[in-house]
Structure formats: C-alpha cells, structure tokens
Short mmCIF file of C-alpha atoms in Angstrom, two decimals:
data_model
loop_
_atom_site.label_atom_id
_atom_site.label_comp_id
_atom_site.label_asym_id
_atom_site.label_seq_id
_atom_site.Cartn_x
_atom_site.Cartn_y
_atom_site.Cartn_z
CA SER A 20 -28.78 -185.15 156.33
CA ARG A 21 -26.82 -185.82 159.49
CA SER A 22 -26.27 -189.55 158.73
CA GLU A 23 -24.82 -188.71 155.31
CA ILE A 24 -22.37 -186.31 156.93
CA ASN A 25 -21.38 -188.97 159.48
CA ASN A 26 -20.85 -191.50 156.67
CA MET A 27 -18.63 -189.04 154.83
CA VAL A 28 -16.60 -188.39 157.96
CA THR A 29 -16.06 -192.11 158.66
CA ARG A 30 -15.17 -192.93 155.06
CA ARG A 31 -11.57 -194.05 154.72
CA ARG A 32 -9.19 -192.06 152.55
CA GLY A 33 -9.06 -193.57 149.09
CA GLU A 34 -12.20 -195.66 149.56
CA ILE A 35 -14.00 -194.33 146.48
CA THR A 36 -10.93 -194.77 144.32
CA PHE A 37 -10.37 -198.31 145.56
CA ARG A 38 -14.02 -199.22 145.11
CA ILE A 39 -14.02 -197.95 141.52
CA ALA A 40 -10.75 -199.78 140.87
CA ALA A 41 -12.20 -202.97 142.35
CA VAL A 42 -15.21 -202.83 140.02
CA LEU A 43 -13.01 -202.18 136.98
CA ILE A 44 -10.64 -204.99 137.92
CA ILE A 45 -13.55 -207.41 138.34
CA LEU A 46 -14.78 -206.30 134.90
CA SER A 47 -11.31 -207.13 133.58
CA ALA A 48 -11.75 -210.63 135.00
CA CYS A 49 -15.02 -210.91 133.07
CA PHE A 50 -13.33 -209.81 129.84
CA GLU A 51 -10.60 -212.40 130.39
CA LEU A 52 -13.32 -215.04 130.63
CA ILE A 53 -15.09 -213.74 127.51
CA GLY A 54 -11.82 -214.05 125.55
CA VAL A 55 -10.72 -217.29 127.21
CA THR A 56 -10.22 -219.05 123.86
CA SER A 57 -8.47 -216.17 122.12
CA GLY A 58 -4.71 -216.27 121.60
CA ALA A 59 -2.32 -215.30 124.37
CA PRO A 60 1.23 -213.93 124.04
CA LEU A 61 3.47 -216.46 125.77
CA PHE A 62 7.25 -216.72 125.48
CA GLY A 63 7.50 -214.80 122.23
CA GLU A 64 4.65 -216.62 120.48
CA MET A 65 0.91 -216.22 120.23
CA ARG A 66 -0.43 -219.38 121.82
CA GLY A 67 -3.84 -220.87 121.34
CA GLY A 68 -5.60 -223.91 122.70
CA ILE A 69 -5.12 -225.04 126.28
CA ALA A 70 -2.16 -222.68 126.84
CA ALA A 71 -4.30 -219.67 125.98
CA VAL A 72 -7.19 -220.92 128.11
CA ILE A 73 -4.89 -221.39 131.11
CA TYR A 74 -3.32 -217.95 130.52
CA HIS A 75 -6.72 -216.24 130.47
CA LEU A 76 -8.02 -218.25 133.44
CA ILE A 77 -4.98 -217.30 135.52
CA TYR A 78 -5.56 -213.63 134.78
CA ALA A 79 -9.32 -213.96 135.39
CA CYS A 80 -8.72 -215.55 138.79
CA LEU A 81 -6.02 -213.03 139.68
CA TYR A 82 -8.23 -210.06 138.71
CA LEU A 83 -11.30 -211.47 140.46
CA ALA A 84 -9.38 -212.11 143.69
CA LEU A 85 -7.73 -208.69 143.47
CA GLY A 86 -11.05 -206.93 142.91
CA ILE A 87 -12.62 -208.70 145.89
CA GLY A 88 -9.57 -208.06 148.08
CA ILE A 89 -9.57 -204.36 147.24
CA TRP A 90 -13.33 -204.00 147.67
CA GLN A 91 -13.19 -205.63 151.09
CA ALA A 92 -9.95 -203.81 152.00
CA THR A 93 -8.24 -207.02 153.09
CA ALA A 94 -4.56 -207.40 153.92
CA TRP A 95 -4.24 -210.08 151.25
CA GLY A 96 -5.89 -207.68 148.78
CA TYR A 97 -3.19 -205.14 149.57
CA LYS A 98 -0.47 -207.72 148.92
CA LEU A 99 -2.20 -208.96 145.79
CA VAL A 100 -1.94 -205.47 144.26
CA PHE A 101 1.83 -205.84 144.22
CA ILE A 102 1.79 -209.49 143.14
CA THR A 103 -0.54 -208.68 140.24
CA THR A 104 1.59 -205.70 139.26
CA ALA A 105 4.70 -207.90 139.20
CA VAL A 106 2.99 -210.69 137.21
CA TYR A 107 1.59 -208.19 134.71
CA THR A 108 4.97 -206.47 134.36
CA LEU A 109 6.84 -209.74 133.77
CA ASP A 110 4.20 -210.92 131.31
CA LYS A 111 4.37 -207.71 129.30
CA ALA A 112 8.18 -207.59 129.46
CA GLN A 113 8.40 -211.01 127.80
CA TYR A 114 5.89 -209.76 125.20
CA LEU A 115 7.99 -206.68 124.44
CA LEU A 116 11.24 -208.62 124.07
CA ASN A 117 10.25 -210.05 120.69
CA ARG A 118 9.25 -207.19 118.38
CA GLU A 119 8.73 -209.50 115.40
CA LYS A 120 6.21 -211.65 117.28
CA MET A 121 4.54 -208.52 118.66
CA LEU A 122 4.08 -207.24 115.11
CA ASP A 123 2.80 -210.62 113.97
CA SER A 124 0.19 -210.81 116.74
CA THR A 125 -0.88 -207.19 116.18
CA LEU A 126 -1.30 -207.78 112.44
CA ARG A 127 -3.48 -210.81 113.18
CA GLN A 128 -5.63 -208.76 115.53
CA LEU A 129 -6.04 -206.03 112.91
CA ALA A 130 -6.60 -208.42 109.98
CA GLY A 131 -10.16 -207.15 109.50
CA SER A 132 -9.03 -203.51 109.39
CA ARG A 133 -7.01 -203.33 106.21
CA GLU A 134 -7.53 -199.53 105.98
CA ILE A 135 -5.61 -199.05 109.22
CA LEU A 136 -2.84 -201.37 108.08
CA ARG A 137 -2.39 -199.40 104.85
CA MET A 138 -2.10 -196.10 106.74
CA ILE A 139 0.47 -197.15 109.33
CA ASP A 140 4.02 -198.33 108.77
CA LYS A 141 4.68 -201.71 110.39
CA ASN A 142 7.58 -200.34 112.46
CA GLU A 143 5.35 -197.51 113.65
CA LEU A 144 2.71 -200.06 114.59
CA VAL A 145 5.22 -201.92 116.76
CA ASN A 146 6.27 -198.62 118.33
CA ILE A 147 2.63 -197.74 119.07
CA MET A 148 2.04 -201.17 120.62
CA THR A 149 5.23 -200.83 122.68
CA ILE A 150 4.15 -197.44 124.00
CA ALA A 151 0.67 -198.78 124.79
CA VAL A 152 2.07 -201.76 126.70
CA LEU A 153 4.50 -199.53 128.60
CA LEU A 154 1.71 -197.11 129.50
CA PHE A 155 -0.50 -199.92 130.81
CA ALA A 156 2.40 -201.26 132.88
CA ALA A 157 3.08 -197.73 134.17
CA GLY A 158 -0.60 -197.53 135.12
CA TRP A 159 -0.26 -200.71 137.18
CA TRP A 160 2.84 -199.33 138.90
CA GLY A 161 1.05 -196.03 139.53
CA PHE A 162 -1.84 -197.92 141.12
CA ALA A 163 0.60 -199.96 143.22
CA LEU A 164 2.27 -196.74 144.38
CA TYR A 165 -1.12 -195.20 145.20
CA THR A 166 -2.01 -198.37 147.11
CA TYR A 167 1.21 -198.10 149.09
CA PHE A 168 0.51 -194.47 150.01
CA ARG A 169 -3.11 -195.28 150.89
CA ARG A 170 -2.30 -198.52 152.75
CA ASP A 171 -4.26 -197.27 155.77
CA TYR A 172 -7.39 -198.08 153.77
CA PHE A 173 -6.48 -201.74 154.19
CA ARG A 174 -5.36 -201.49 157.84
CA LEU A 175 -8.83 -200.67 159.13
CA ASN A 176 -9.79 -204.32 158.81
CA LYS A 177 -8.87 -206.88 161.48
CA ASP A 178 -5.99 -208.14 159.31
CA SER A 179 -2.71 -206.29 159.42
CA VAL A 180 -0.87 -205.33 156.26
CA ASP A 181 2.43 -205.59 158.12
CA SER A 182 2.18 -209.35 158.64
#
C-alpha cells in the first residue's frame, strides 16, 4: 500500500539493524540479571558474592540503558555505544591477562561436562576461550564502527550527537 511505501522511504538508514541490536542488548541485560549471583571474572579471579552481584548489575544497567538509547536513537545512546565498548574491552582485557585464572574459571564452568574436558587439552581450551573473547570484543568494536558510520540515525532526534 501507499502508506507502507511512505514508511519505507522515511525509514532512517540502519534503523532495522539498530532496532534488532537494541532488542538483543536488552536481552543481554536480562541474562545478566538471571545470572546475577553467578561468579564474575574480576582482577584475575572469579569473584562471587556481592562483588559478582555488583558486576552483573553494572552490566545489566549498562545494557538496558544502551538498548533503550539505541532503540530511541538518542544522542546519549550513541555515546553509550562507545562507552560500553570501552568498558567491555577493558573488562575482557583484564580477563585475558591471567591465562591460569581463565583456565580455572572455564574448568569450573565445564565441571558437569567431563566428556568435553577429556577431549580437549587444557592449553587448547585456554586458546579457544581467548579466541572467543577476542571475537566478542571485535564484535563490539565492529558495532561501534557501524554506529559511527550510521551516526545520522541518531541525529534525527532533537539531541545532537556532536554535543
């Protein structure tokens, strides 16, 4: 119909991608809340208790705010993409710096899957985890780069990204 065509014409470039990303990021916030009492990798150790709860709550709040900011195409949502990317990168960098602790936490997570542990060398397991963490960080940086190139999506609101 004619109204559908007009809606497609007025749709901002990247809107579908950003809307999908916003939903997935908000889902990530929900998963952070579901696992709020699970251990968290902090400063080379797997932390539990209040430290883990705070860690997960910080990420839940960050993801929720980011998802809302992206969905609404706000200027602060644009900025929060880069802040979240930096926080995530620093968090994962400190995780990667201690291979022994990374192995220890991975073994604890896989404790119920002894078949997997028998098939994979421990050094290979650390290498796989390292690659996975690096790929996730690269994904965040790719999204940040996409956001930068599609920043006009955010400029159509009354807020200005340049401020």
